[in-house]
């Protein structure tokens, strides 16, 4: 069995991964707050933990891995969106969840085993808060319930900070009813115009952190294997999840291994609306960037390194995938290369796994014909193990992105039909011995990057490495 090793943020070292129960490997990843389209940074943890999910399923069996990723559907940003648009909250969250599924599916990520919505676990949150109060880990003040950080000796252990450092370093909300400035909200009162649920502390709504503790306990138990999310969540969100869960359920240890992905930047800069370099996954897809290309670029950087989205990487990824897709055209996948699997098992070394795929692709090209078929099968299976060259993500390679002002392309079919038409015109020109016209058509197709192959049964064509369909305008 392949031994997976993972860098555990909790212990700050790479450790051999041993599941609590190999028949039921359990992972929780913090999901999105659903009020708007996911931006490209939000997609990074989705792709990273998708790779881990696939690896776990490969090693322990597809039926032996449970992956939970929540939807935060109660939040002040959602309330603000509802107030600004006059739309019901449930409409906004339902629509955003639909978008999220569409956009993340387009990146070839598998749906988690369970995708709980916070609003469906309010009674479990209330029960956990009651336990915390009863044990002296939380207190009620002015309609709020707060977690008392000083009641949990290990508070700060995950991020390696003391409570005093945190107070000095953080811009904490200084509310008069807090015993310690770092105490955080478990429950807060809701006025009539905001979402609220009845509770022992009056009508109110949960603080953000408690939802993950309550849902993880409900769906995965008091202790489970892996907890993931972006590094921005390590403090305070994950620190608070640990405090709540370990105090409410001291019999468990909450997550054994903590994995954090680094942040995504754009052309070397933090992605932000004020810098004008903020875009969503949907923006890219709508511009014609294939989901498979986005996924490839994400895989090319190790998850613990900051990743830079650049135009150059996008172009290179597209060229590579186009080449690889051609290489495996008509190939049936075999089983993945052991080195690819082991490279991934080494703390999700996706960049190393892609390097190995490049090596395999080269070797396919240089081998004799009969050895090639088996190598191609291994190559394809290895790529699919990383979630690329799959059938779901196929199809884009037949359509070129169109130059500005050039021919507008709708679907792969209408491009193909147009090219078929020109090939037919050339045949008719040759038949009529109008060789000048036949040559003119051939030259235009050539210039556009479409390769013609004349054979005994007529002419076949395919896309070359670099295609610009606007050059076909010359034939109009
Ligand atoms: P949010 O909806 O802001 O709570 O974020 C959802 C997920 O996206 C969390 O796991 C965040 O850590 C992650 N995330 C947000 N921004 C970025 C970014 N720029 N790069 C990578 N991950 C991010
Ligand atoms: Zn969380």
CSV table of C-alpha atoms and ligand atoms in Angstrom, one decimal:
chain,number,residue,atom,x,y,z
A,1,UNK,CA,0.0,0.0,0.0
A,2,UNK,CA,1.2,3.5,-0.9
A,3,UNK,CA,2.3,5.4,2.2
A,4,UNK,CA,1.0,8.9,2.2
A,5,UNK,CA,2.9,11.6,4.1
A,6,UNK,CA,1.5,15.0,4.8
A,7,UNK,CA,2.8,18.2,6.4
A,8,UNK,CA,0.8,18.7,9.5
A,9,UNK,CA,0.5,22.4,10.5
A,10,UNK,CA,-0.3,21.3,14.0
A,11,UNK,CA,3.1,19.6,14.5
A,12,UNK,CA,5.0,21.7,11.9
A,13,UNK,CA,6.5,18.6,10.3
A,14,UNK,CA,5.8,16.1,7.6
A,15,UNK,CA,4.4,12.9,9.0
A,16,UNK,CA,3.5,9.5,7.8
A,17,UNK,CA,-0.3,9.5,7.5
A,18,UNK,CA,-2.0,6.8,9.4
A,19,UNK,CA,-5.8,7.0,9.4
A,20,UNK,CA,-7.7,6.4,12.6
A,21,UNK,CA,-9.7,3.8,10.7
A,22,UNK,CA,-8.5,2.8,7.2
A,23,UNK,CA,-12.1,1.7,6.4
A,24,UNK,CA,-13.4,5.2,7.1
A,25,UNK,CA,-10.9,7.9,6.3
A,26,UNK,CA,-12.5,11.3,7.2
A,27,UNK,CA,-11.6,14.8,6.0
A,28,UNK,CA,-13.3,18.1,6.7
A,29,UNK,CA,-12.5,21.2,4.6
A,30,UNK,CA,-13.9,24.7,5.2
A,31,UNK,CA,-16.0,25.7,2.3
A,32,UNK,CA,-17.2,29.0,0.9
A,33,UNK,CA,-19.5,31.7,2.3
A,34,UNK,CA,-22.2,31.8,-0.3
A,35,UNK,CA,-23.0,35.3,-1.3
A,36,UNK,CA,-21.1,35.7,-4.6
A,37,UNK,CA,-19.2,33.8,-7.3
A,38,UNK,CA,-16.0,32.1,-6.2
A,39,UNK,CA,-12.9,34.0,-7.1
A,40,UNK,CA,-9.8,32.2,-8.5
A,41,UNK,CA,-8.2,32.1,-5.0
A,42,UNK,CA,-11.3,30.3,-3.6
A,43,UNK,CA,-10.7,27.6,-6.2
A,44,UNK,CA,-7.2,26.8,-4.9
A,45,UNK,CA,-8.3,24.8,-1.8
A,46,UNK,CA,-10.9,23.1,-3.9
A,47,UNK,CA,-8.4,21.8,-6.3
A,48,UNK,CA,-5.8,21.0,-3.6
A,49,UNK,CA,-8.2,19.0,-1.5
A,50,UNK,CA,-9.7,17.3,-4.6
A,51,UNK,CA,-6.2,15.9,-5.3
A,52,UNK,CA,-5.9,14.7,-1.7
A,53,UNK,CA,-9.4,13.2,-1.9
A,54,UNK,CA,-8.5,11.3,-5.1
A,55,UNK,CA,-5.3,10.1,-3.6
A,56,UNK,CA,-7.1,8.9,-0.4
A,57,UNK,CA,-9.7,7.1,-2.5
A,58,UNK,CA,-6.9,5.4,-4.5
A,59,UNK,CA,-5.1,4.2,-1.5
A,60,UNK,CA,-8.0,3.3,0.8
A,61,UNK,CA,-10.7,2.6,-1.7
A,62,UNK,CA,-13.4,4.9,-3.1
A,63,UNK,CA,-16.0,3.8,-0.5
A,64,UNK,CA,-13.7,4.3,2.4
A,65,UNK,CA,-13.2,8.0,2.3
A,66,UNK,CA,-15.6,10.6,3.6
A,67,UNK,CA,-15.0,14.2,2.5
A,68,UNK,CA,-17.1,17.0,4.1
A,69,UNK,CA,-17.1,20.5,2.9
A,70,UNK,CA,-19.5,23.0,4.3
A,71,UNK,CA,-21.5,25.9,2.8
A,72,UNK,CA,-21.6,29.0,5.1
A,73,UNK,CA,-25.1,30.2,4.4
A,74,UNK,CA,-25.6,32.4,7.4
A,75,UNK,CA,-23.3,35.4,7.5
A,76,UNK,CA,-23.4,39.2,7.6
A,77,UNK,CA,-22.1,39.4,4.0
A,78,UNK,CA,-25.1,37.4,2.9
A,79,UNK,CA,-27.4,39.6,4.9
A,80,UNK,CA,-25.9,42.7,3.4
A,81,UNK,CA,-26.4,41.3,-0.1
A,82,UNK,CA,-30.0,40.5,0.7
A,83,UNK,CA,-30.6,44.0,2.0
A,84,UNK,CA,-28.9,45.6,-1.0
A,85,UNK,CA,-30.8,43.6,-3.6
A,86,UNK,CA,-34.1,43.1,-1.8
A,87,UNK,CA,-33.9,39.4,-2.5
A,88,UNK,CA,-34.7,36.6,0.0
A,89,UNK,CA,-31.6,35.1,1.6
A,90,UNK,CA,-32.4,31.6,0.5
A,91,UNK,CA,-32.6,32.7,-3.1
A,92,UNK,CA,-29.1,34.2,-2.9
A,93,UNK,CA,-27.6,31.2,-1.1
A,94,UNK,CA,-29.3,28.7,-3.4
A,95,UNK,CA,-28.2,30.6,-6.5
A,96,UNK,CA,-24.6,30.9,-5.2
A,97,UNK,CA,-24.4,27.3,-4.4
A,98,UNK,CA,-25.5,26.4,-7.9
A,99,UNK,CA,-22.8,28.7,-9.3
A,100,UNK,CA,-20.2,27.2,-7.1
A,101,UNK,CA,-21.1,23.7,-8.2
A,102,UNK,CA,-21.0,24.7,-11.9
A,103,UNK,CA,-17.7,26.5,-11.6
A,104,UNK,CA,-15.9,23.9,-9.5
A,105,UNK,CA,-17.2,21.1,-11.7
A,106,UNK,CA,-15.7,22.9,-14.6
A,107,UNK,CA,-12.3,22.5,-12.9
A,108,UNK,CA,-12.8,18.8,-12.8
A,109,UNK,CA,-13.1,18.6,-9.0
A,110,UNK,CA,-15.2,15.8,-7.5
A,111,UNK,CA,-18.1,16.7,-5.3
A,112,UNK,CA,-17.4,16.0,-1.6
A,113,UNK,CA,-19.3,13.1,0.1
A,114,UNK,CA,-21.3,15.7,2.0
A,115,UNK,CA,-21.9,19.4,1.6
A,116,UNK,CA,-23.7,20.5,4.7
A,117,UNK,CA,-25.3,23.9,4.9
A,118,UNK,CA,-24.8,25.7,8.2
A,119,UNK,CA,-28.5,26.7,8.5
A,120,UNK,CA,-29.4,23.0,8.6
A,121,UNK,CA,-27.3,22.4,11.7
A,122,UNK,CA,-28.5,25.1,14.0
A,123,UNK,CA,-29.8,22.7,16.8
A,124,UNK,CA,-26.4,20.9,16.8
A,125,UNK,CA,-24.7,24.3,17.2
A,126,UNK,CA,-27.0,25.3,20.1
A,127,UNK,CA,-26.4,21.9,21.8
A,128,UNK,CA,-22.6,22.4,21.5
A,129,UNK,CA,-22.9,25.9,22.9
A,130,UNK,CA,-25.0,24.7,25.8
A,131,UNK,CA,-22.3,22.1,26.7
A,132,UNK,CA,-19.6,24.8,26.5
A,133,UNK,CA,-21.5,27.0,28.9
A,134,UNK,CA,-22.3,24.2,31.3
A,135,UNK,CA,-18.6,23.3,31.4
A,136,UNK,CA,-17.4,26.9,32.0
A,137,UNK,CA,-15.8,27.3,28.6
A,138,UNK,CA,-18.4,29.9,27.5
A,139,UNK,CA,-20.5,32.6,29.1
A,140,UNK,CA,-23.5,34.6,28.2
A,141,UNK,CA,-23.3,38.4,28.2
A,142,UNK,CA,-25.8,40.9,26.9
A,143,UNK,CA,-27.6,38.4,24.7
A,144,UNK,CA,-24.3,37.1,23.3
A,145,UNK,CA,-22.6,33.9,24.1
A,146,UNK,CA,-18.8,34.1,24.1
A,147,UNK,CA,-16.1,31.4,24.2
A,148,UNK,CA,-13.7,32.1,27.1
A,149,UNK,CA,-10.3,31.6,25.6
A,150,UNK,CA,-8.6,31.4,29.0
A,151,UNK,CA,-10.6,28.3,29.8
A,152,UNK,CA,-8.7,26.4,27.1
A,153,UNK,CA,-5.0,26.1,28.0
A,154,UNK,CA,-4.0,25.1,24.5
A,155,UNK,CA,-5.6,28.1,22.8
A,156,UNK,CA,-3.1,29.3,20.2
A,157,UNK,CA,-1.2,26.0,19.8
A,158,UNK,CA,-2.1,25.6,16.1
A,159,UNK,CA,-0.8,28.9,15.0
A,160,UNK,CA,1.9,29.0,17.7
A,161,UNK,CA,0.9,32.2,19.4
A,162,UNK,CA,0.1,33.1,23.0
A,163,UNK,CA,-3.1,34.9,24.0
A,164,UNK,CA,-1.1,38.0,24.9
A,165,UNK,CA,0.7,38.0,21.5
A,166,UNK,CA,-2.7,37.7,19.8
A,167,UNK,CA,-4.2,40.6,21.7
A,168,UNK,CA,-1.1,42.7,20.8
A,169,UNK,CA,-1.1,41.7,17.1
A,170,UNK,CA,-4.8,41.5,16.3
A,171,UNK,CA,-7.3,44.1,15.6
A,172,UNK,CA,-9.9,42.6,17.9
A,173,UNK,CA,-13.3,44.0,18.4
A,174,UNK,CA,-13.3,45.4,21.9
A,175,UNK,CA,-16.7,44.8,23.2
A,176,UNK,CA,-17.4,45.8,26.8
A,177,UNK,CA,-19.1,42.5,27.6
A,178,UNK,CA,-16.0,40.4,26.7
A,179,UNK,CA,-14.0,39.1,29.6
A,180,UNK,CA,-10.9,38.8,27.5
A,181,UNK,CA,-10.5,40.7,24.2
A,182,UNK,CA,-9.8,37.4,22.4
A,183,UNK,CA,-13.0,35.8,23.5
A,184,UNK,CA,-15.0,35.1,20.4
A,185,UNK,CA,-18.7,35.0,19.6
A,186,UNK,CA,-20.6,31.7,19.6
A,187,UNK,CA,-24.1,33.2,19.4
A,188,UNK,CA,-25.4,36.7,18.9
A,189,UNK,CA,-28.8,38.3,19.0
A,190,UNK,CA,-30.7,38.9,15.8
A,191,UNK,CA,-33.1,41.8,15.3
A,192,UNK,CA,-36.3,41.0,13.6
A,193,UNK,CA,-35.1,41.9,10.1
A,194,UNK,CA,-32.2,39.5,10.2
A,195,UNK,CA,-32.2,35.7,10.1
A,196,UNK,CA,-32.6,34.3,13.6
A,197,UNK,CA,-33.4,31.1,15.5
A,198,UNK,CA,-34.9,30.6,18.9
A,199,UNK,CA,-32.4,29.6,21.5
A,200,UNK,CA,-31.9,29.6,25.3
A,201,UNK,CA,-30.3,33.0,24.8
A,202,UNK,CA,-33.1,34.5,22.8
A,203,UNK,CA,-33.6,34.8,19.1
A,204,UNK,CA,-30.3,34.9,17.4
A,205,UNK,CA,-27.8,33.5,15.0
A,206,UNK,CA,-24.5,31.6,15.3
A,207,UNK,CA,-21.0,33.1,15.1
A,208,UNK,CA,-19.0,31.8,12.2
A,209,UNK,CA,-16.6,29.3,13.9
A,210,UNK,CA,-19.2,27.1,15.7
A,211,UNK,CA,-20.7,25.8,12.5
A,212,UNK,CA,-17.6,23.9,11.5
A,213,UNK,CA,-17.2,22.4,14.9
A,214,UNK,CA,-20.9,21.3,15.0
A,215,UNK,CA,-21.0,19.9,11.5
A,216,UNK,CA,-17.7,18.1,11.8
A,217,UNK,CA,-18.9,16.4,15.0
A,218,UNK,CA,-22.2,15.5,13.6
A,219,UNK,CA,-20.9,14.1,10.3
A,220,UNK,CA,-17.4,12.9,11.2
A,221,UNK,CA,-17.4,12.4,15.0
A,222,UNK,CA,-15.3,13.7,17.9
A,223,UNK,CA,-12.1,12.8,16.2
A,224,UNK,CA,-11.3,12.4,12.5
A,225,UNK,CA,-8.3,12.4,10.2
A,226,UNK,CA,-7.7,15.6,8.2
A,227,UNK,CA,-8.9,19.1,8.4
A,228,UNK,CA,-8.1,21.5,5.6
A,229,UNK,CA,-8.5,25.1,4.4
A,230,UNK,CA,-6.6,28.1,3.3
A,231,UNK,CA,-3.7,29.4,5.5
A,232,UNK,CA,-5.8,32.6,6.1
A,233,UNK,CA,-8.1,30.4,8.2
A,234,UNK,CA,-5.4,29.1,10.5
A,235,UNK,CA,-6.0,31.9,12.9
A,236,UNK,CA,-8.5,32.7,14.2
A,237,UNK,CA,-11.0,30.4,12.5
A,238,UNK,CA,-9.2,27.0,13.0
A,239,UNK,CA,-7.8,27.9,16.4
A,240,UNK,CA,-11.4,28.6,17.4
A,241,UNK,CA,-12.8,25.4,15.9
A,242,UNK,CA,-10.2,23.5,17.9
A,243,UNK,CA,-11.0,25.3,21.2
A,244,UNK,CA,-14.8,24.7,20.8
A,245,UNK,CA,-14.5,21.1,19.7
A,246,UNK,CA,-11.8,19.9,22.1
A,247,UNK,CA,-13.7,21.5,25.0
A,248,UNK,CA,-17.1,20.2,24.0
A,249,UNK,CA,-15.8,16.7,23.2
A,250,UNK,CA,-12.6,16.2,25.1
A,251,UNK,CA,-13.0,12.4,24.4
A,252,UNK,CA,-11.9,13.1,20.8
A,253,UNK,CA,-9.0,15.1,19.6
A,254,UNK,CA,-10.8,16.8,16.8
A,255,UNK,CA,-8.6,16.7,13.6
A,256,UNK,CA,-5.4,14.7,13.7
A,257,UNK,CA,-3.8,16.4,10.7
A,258,UNK,CA,-4.1,20.0,9.7
A,259,UNK,CA,-3.4,21.0,6.1
A,260,UNK,CA,-3.3,24.5,4.9
A,261,UNK,CA,-2.9,25.8,1.4
A,262,UNK,CA,-1.0,29.0,0.7
A,263,UNK,CA,-2.7,31.9,-1.0
A,264,UNK,CA,-3.1,32.6,-4.7
A,265,UNK,CA,-1.8,35.8,-6.3
A,266,UNK,CA,-2.1,37.3,-9.7
A,267,UNK,CA,1.0,38.4,-11.7
A,268,UNK,CA,2.9,38.7,-8.4
A,269,UNK,CA,0.3,40.8,-6.6
A,270,UNK,CA,-2.4,40.0,-4.0
A,271,UNK,CA,-5.7,39.6,-5.8
A,272,UNK,CA,-7.9,42.5,-4.8
A,273,UNK,CA,-10.7,44.6,-6.2
A,274,UNK,CA,-8.8,47.8,-5.6
A,275,UNK,CA,-5.8,46.6,-7.7
A,276,UNK,CA,-8.2,45.7,-10.6
A,277,UNK,CA,-6.8,42.2,-10.8
A,278,UNK,CA,-9.7,40.5,-9.1
A,279,UNK,CA,-11.5,37.9,-11.1
A,280,UNK,CA,-13.8,34.9,-10.6
A,281,UNK,CA,-13.5,31.4,-12.0
A,282,UNK,CA,-16.5,32.2,-14.1
A,283,UNK,CA,-14.8,35.3,-15.6
A,284,UNK,CA,-11.9,33.1,-16.8
A,285,UNK,CA,-14.3,30.4,-18.2
A,286,UNK,CA,-16.3,33.0,-20.0
A,287,UNK,CA,-13.1,34.4,-21.5
A,288,UNK,CA,-12.6,30.9,-23.0
A,289,UNK,CA,-9.9,29.7,-20.6
A,290,UNK,CA,-10.7,26.0,-20.3
A,291,UNK,CA,-11.3,24.7,-16.7
A,292,UNK,CA,-8.7,22.0,-17.4
A,293,UNK,CA,-6.1,24.8,-18.0
A,294,UNK,CA,-7.0,26.5,-14.8
A,295,UNK,CA,-6.6,23.1,-13.0
A,296,UNK,CA,-3.3,22.5,-14.6
A,297,UNK,CA,-1.9,25.9,-13.6
A,298,UNK,CA,-3.1,25.2,-10.0
A,299,UNK,CA,-1.4,21.8,-10.0
A,300,UNK,CA,1.9,23.3,-11.2
A,301,UNK,CA,2.6,24.9,-7.8
A,302,UNK,CA,2.9,23.0,-4.5
A,303,UNK,CA,0.0,23.8,-2.2
A,304,UNK,CA,2.3,25.1,0.6
A,305,UNK,CA,3.8,27.7,-1.7
A,306,UNK,CA,2.1,30.9,-2.7
A,307,UNK,CA,0.9,30.5,-6.2
A,308,UNK,CA,1.0,33.0,-8.9
A,309,UNK,CA,-1.6,33.1,-11.7
A,310,UNK,CA,0.1,34.5,-14.8
A,311,UNK,CA,-0.9,34.8,-18.4
A,312,UNK,CA,2.4,33.0,-19.3
A,313,UNK,CA,1.5,30.0,-17.2
A,314,UNK,CA,-2.0,29.9,-18.7
A,315,UNK,CA,-0.5,29.8,-22.2
A,316,UNK,CA,2.0,27.2,-21.4
A,317,UNK,CA,-0.6,25.0,-19.7
A,318,UNK,CA,-2.8,25.3,-22.7
A,319,UNK,CA,-0.1,24.3,-25.1
A,320,UNK,CA,0.9,21.3,-23.0
A,321,UNK,CA,-2.6,20.1,-22.6
A,322,UNK,CA,-3.3,20.4,-26.2
A,323,UNK,CA,-0.2,18.4,-27.0
A,324,UNK,CA,-1.0,15.8,-24.4
A,325,UNK,CA,-4.6,15.4,-25.5
A,326,UNK,CA,-3.4,14.8,-29.1
A,327,UNK,CA,-1.0,12.2,-27.8
A,328,UNK,CA,-3.7,10.2,-26.1
A,329,UNK,CA,-6.4,10.5,-28.7
A,330,UNK,CA,-8.2,7.2,-28.9
A,331,UNK,CA,-6.2,5.7,-26.0
A,332,UNK,CA,-7.9,3.6,-23.3
A,333,UNK,CA,-6.4,4.4,-19.8
A,334,UNK,CA,-4.4,1.7,-18.1
A,335,UNK,CA,-3.2,2.0,-14.5
A,336,UNK,CA,-1.3,5.0,-13.2
A,337,UNK,CA,2.4,5.1,-13.0
A,338,UNK,CA,3.7,4.2,-9.5
A,339,UNK,CA,6.1,7.1,-9.5
A,340,UNK,CA,3.3,9.6,-10.1
A,341,UNK,CA,1.3,8.1,-7.3
A,342,UNK,CA,4.2,8.2,-4.9
A,343,UNK,CA,5.2,11.7,-5.8
A,344,UNK,CA,1.6,12.8,-5.0
A,345,UNK,CA,1.7,10.7,-1.8
A,346,UNK,CA,4.7,12.8,-0.8
A,347,UNK,CA,2.8,15.7,0.7
A,348,UNK,CA,0.8,16.2,-2.5
A,349,UNK,CA,3.8,17.1,-4.7
A,350,UNK,CA,1.6,18.0,-7.7
A,351,UNK,CA,4.4,19.9,-9.4
A,352,UNK,CA,6.6,16.8,-9.2
A,353,UNK,CA,3.8,14.6,-10.6
A,354,UNK,CA,3.4,17.0,-13.6
A,355,UNK,CA,7.2,16.9,-14.2
A,356,UNK,CA,7.0,13.1,-14.2
A,357,UNK,CA,4.1,13.3,-16.7
A,358,UNK,CA,6.2,15.5,-19.0
A,359,UNK,CA,8.9,12.8,-18.8
A,360,UNK,CA,6.4,10.0,-19.7
A,361,UNK,CA,5.0,12.1,-22.6
A,362,UNK,CA,8.5,12.5,-24.0
A,363,UNK,CA,9.2,8.8,-23.6
A,364,UNK,CA,6.0,7.9,-25.5
A,365,UNK,CA,7.1,10.0,-28.4
A,366,UNK,CA,10.6,8.4,-28.6
A,367,UNK,CA,9.6,4.8,-28.3
A,368,UNK,CA,8.9,2.3,-31.1
A,369,UNK,CA,5.3,2.0,-32.1
A,370,UNK,CA,4.3,-1.1,-30.3
A,371,UNK,CA,5.8,-0.1,-26.9
A,372,UNK,CA,4.1,3.2,-27.3
A,373,UNK,CA,0.5,2.0,-26.8
A,374,UNK,CA,1.1,0.6,-23.3
A,375,UNK,CA,3.1,3.7,-22.3
A,376,UNK,CA,0.3,5.8,-23.6
A,377,UNK,CA,-2.2,3.9,-21.5
A,378,UNK,CA,-0.1,4.4,-18.4
A,379,UNK,CA,0.5,8.1,-19.2
A,380,UNK,CA,-3.3,8.7,-19.6
A,381,UNK,CA,-4.2,6.9,-16.4
A,382,UNK,CA,-1.6,9.0,-14.5
A,383,UNK,CA,-2.8,12.2,-15.9
A,384,UNK,CA,-6.4,11.3,-15.0
A,385,UNK,CA,-5.2,10.5,-11.5
A,386,UNK,CA,-4.4,14.2,-11.3
A,387,UNK,CA,-7.9,15.0,-12.7
A,388,UNK,CA,-6.6,16.1,-16.2
A,389,UNK,CA,-7.1,14.5,-19.6
A,390,UNK,CA,-10.4,13.2,-18.3
A,391,UNK,CA,-13.5,12.9,-20.5
A,392,UNK,CA,-15.4,15.5,-18.5
A,393,UNK,CA,-12.8,18.1,-19.2
A,394,UNK,CA,-12.5,17.3,-22.9
A,395,UNK,CA,-13.8,19.2,-25.9
A,396,UNK,CA,-12.2,22.6,-25.5
A,397,UNK,CA,-9.1,21.5,-27.4
A,398,UNK,CA,-11.1,21.4,-30.7
A,399,UNK,CA,-11.9,25.1,-30.3
A,400,UNK,CA,-9.2,27.8,-30.5
A,401,UNK,CA,-9.5,31.0,-28.7
A,402,UNK,CA,-10.3,33.6,-31.1
A,403,UNK,CA,-8.2,36.7,-31.8
A,404,UNK,CA,-9.6,40.1,-31.3
A,405,UNK,CA,-11.9,41.1,-34.1
A,406,UNK,CA,-11.5,37.7,-35.7
A,407,UNK,CA,-14.1,35.1,-36.5
A,408,UNK,CA,-16.4,34.5,-33.6
A,409,UNK,CA,-16.6,30.9,-32.6
A,410,UNK,CA,-19.6,29.5,-30.9
A,411,UNK,CA,-19.1,25.8,-30.6
A,412,UNK,CA,-16.6,23.2,-31.7
A,413,UNK,CA,-19.2,21.8,-34.1
A,414,UNK,CA,-19.7,25.0,-36.1
A,415,UNK,CA,-15.9,25.5,-36.4
A,416,UNK,CA,-15.5,21.9,-37.6
A,417,UNK,CA,-18.5,22.4,-40.1
A,418,UNK,CA,-16.9,25.5,-41.5
A,419,UNK,CA,-13.5,23.8,-42.0
A,420,UNK,CA,-15.3,20.7,-43.5
A,421,UNK,CA,-16.9,23.2,-45.9
A,422,UNK,CA,-13.6,24.7,-47.0
A,423,UNK,CA,-12.1,21.2,-47.5
A,424,UNK,CA,-15.0,20.4,-49.7
A,425,UNK,CA,-14.6,23.6,-51.7
A,426,UNK,CA,-11.0,22.7,-52.3
A,427,UNK,CA,-12.0,19.2,-53.5
A,428,UNK,CA,-14.5,20.7,-56.0
A,429,UNK,CA,-12.0,23.2,-57.2
A,430,UNK,CA,-9.5,20.4,-57.9
A,431,UNK,CA,-12.2,18.4,-59.6
A,432,UNK,CA,-12.8,21.4,-61.9
A,433,UNK,CA,-9.1,21.7,-62.4
A,434,UNK,CA,-9.1,25.1,-60.8
A,435,UNK,CA,-5.8,24.5,-59.1
A,436,UNK,CA,-5.2,28.1,-58.3
A,437,UNK,CA,-8.4,28.2,-56.2
A,438,UNK,CA,-7.5,24.8,-54.6
A,439,UNK,CA,-4.1,26.1,-53.6
A,440,UNK,CA,-5.5,29.4,-52.3
A,441,UNK,CA,-7.8,27.4,-50.0
A,442,UNK,CA,-5.0,25.1,-48.9
A,443,UNK,CA,-2.8,28.1,-48.2
A,444,UNK,CA,-5.4,29.9,-46.1
A,445,UNK,CA,-6.1,26.7,-44.0
A,446,UNK,CA,-2.4,26.3,-43.6
A,447,UNK,CA,-2.0,29.9,-42.4
A,448,UNK,CA,-4.8,29.3,-39.9
A,449,UNK,CA,-2.9,26.3,-38.5
A,450,UNK,CA,-5.2,23.6,-39.9
A,451,UNK,CA,-3.3,20.6,-41.2
A,452,UNK,CA,-4.7,18.8,-44.3
A,453,UNK,CA,-3.8,15.2,-45.0
A,454,UNK,CA,-4.7,14.0,-48.5
A,455,UNK,CA,-5.2,10.2,-48.6
A,456,UNK,CA,-6.8,7.5,-50.7
A,457,UNK,CA,-10.2,8.2,-49.1
A,458,UNK,CA,-10.2,11.9,-49.5
A,459,UNK,CA,-8.8,14.7,-47.3
A,460,UNK,CA,-8.7,14.6,-43.5
A,461,UNK,CA,-7.8,17.6,-41.4
A,462,UNK,CA,-6.7,18.3,-37.8
A,463,UNK,CA,-5.8,21.3,-35.7
A,464,UNK,CA,-2.0,22.0,-35.6
A,465,UNK,CA,-0.2,23.2,-32.5
A,466,UNK,CA,-1.0,26.9,-33.1
A,467,UNK,CA,-4.3,27.8,-34.7
A,468,UNK,CA,-5.7,31.2,-35.5
A,469,UNK,CA,-9.1,30.9,-37.0
A,470,UNK,CA,-9.3,34.6,-37.9
A,471,UNK,CA,-7.0,33.7,-40.8
A,472,UNK,CA,-9.9,31.8,-42.3
A,473,UNK,CA,-11.5,35.2,-43.0
A,474,UNK,CA,-9.4,35.3,-46.1
A,475,UNK,CA,-11.6,32.5,-47.6
A,476,UNK,CA,-14.9,34.5,-47.2
B,1,LIG,P1,-14.2,32.3,2.1
B,1,LIG,O1,-15.4,32.1,1.2
B,1,LIG,O2,-13.5,33.6,2.0
B,1,LIG,O3,-14.4,31.8,3.5
B,1,LIG,O4,-13.0,31.3,1.5
B,1,LIG,C1,-13.2,30.0,1.1
B,1,LIG,C2,-11.9,29.3,1.0
B,1,LIG,O5,-11.1,29.9,0.0
B,1,LIG,C3,-11.1,29.2,2.3
B,1,LIG,O6,-10.5,27.9,2.4
B,1,LIG,C4,-10.0,30.3,2.1
B,1,LIG,O7,-8.9,30.0,2.8
B,1,LIG,C5,-9.8,30.1,0.6
B,1,LIG,N1,-9.2,31.4,0.0
B,1,LIG,C6,-9.6,32.6,0.0
B,1,LIG,N2,-8.8,33.5,-0.7
B,1,LIG,C7,-7.8,32.7,-1.2
B,1,LIG,C8,-6.6,33.0,-2.0
B,1,LIG,N3,-6.4,34.2,-2.4
B,1,LIG,N4,-5.8,32.0,-2.2
B,1,LIG,C9,-6.1,30.7,-1.8
B,1,LIG,N5,-7.1,30.4,-1.1
B,1,LIG,C10,-8.0,31.4,-0.7
B,2,LIG,ZN1,-14.2,26.0,9.2
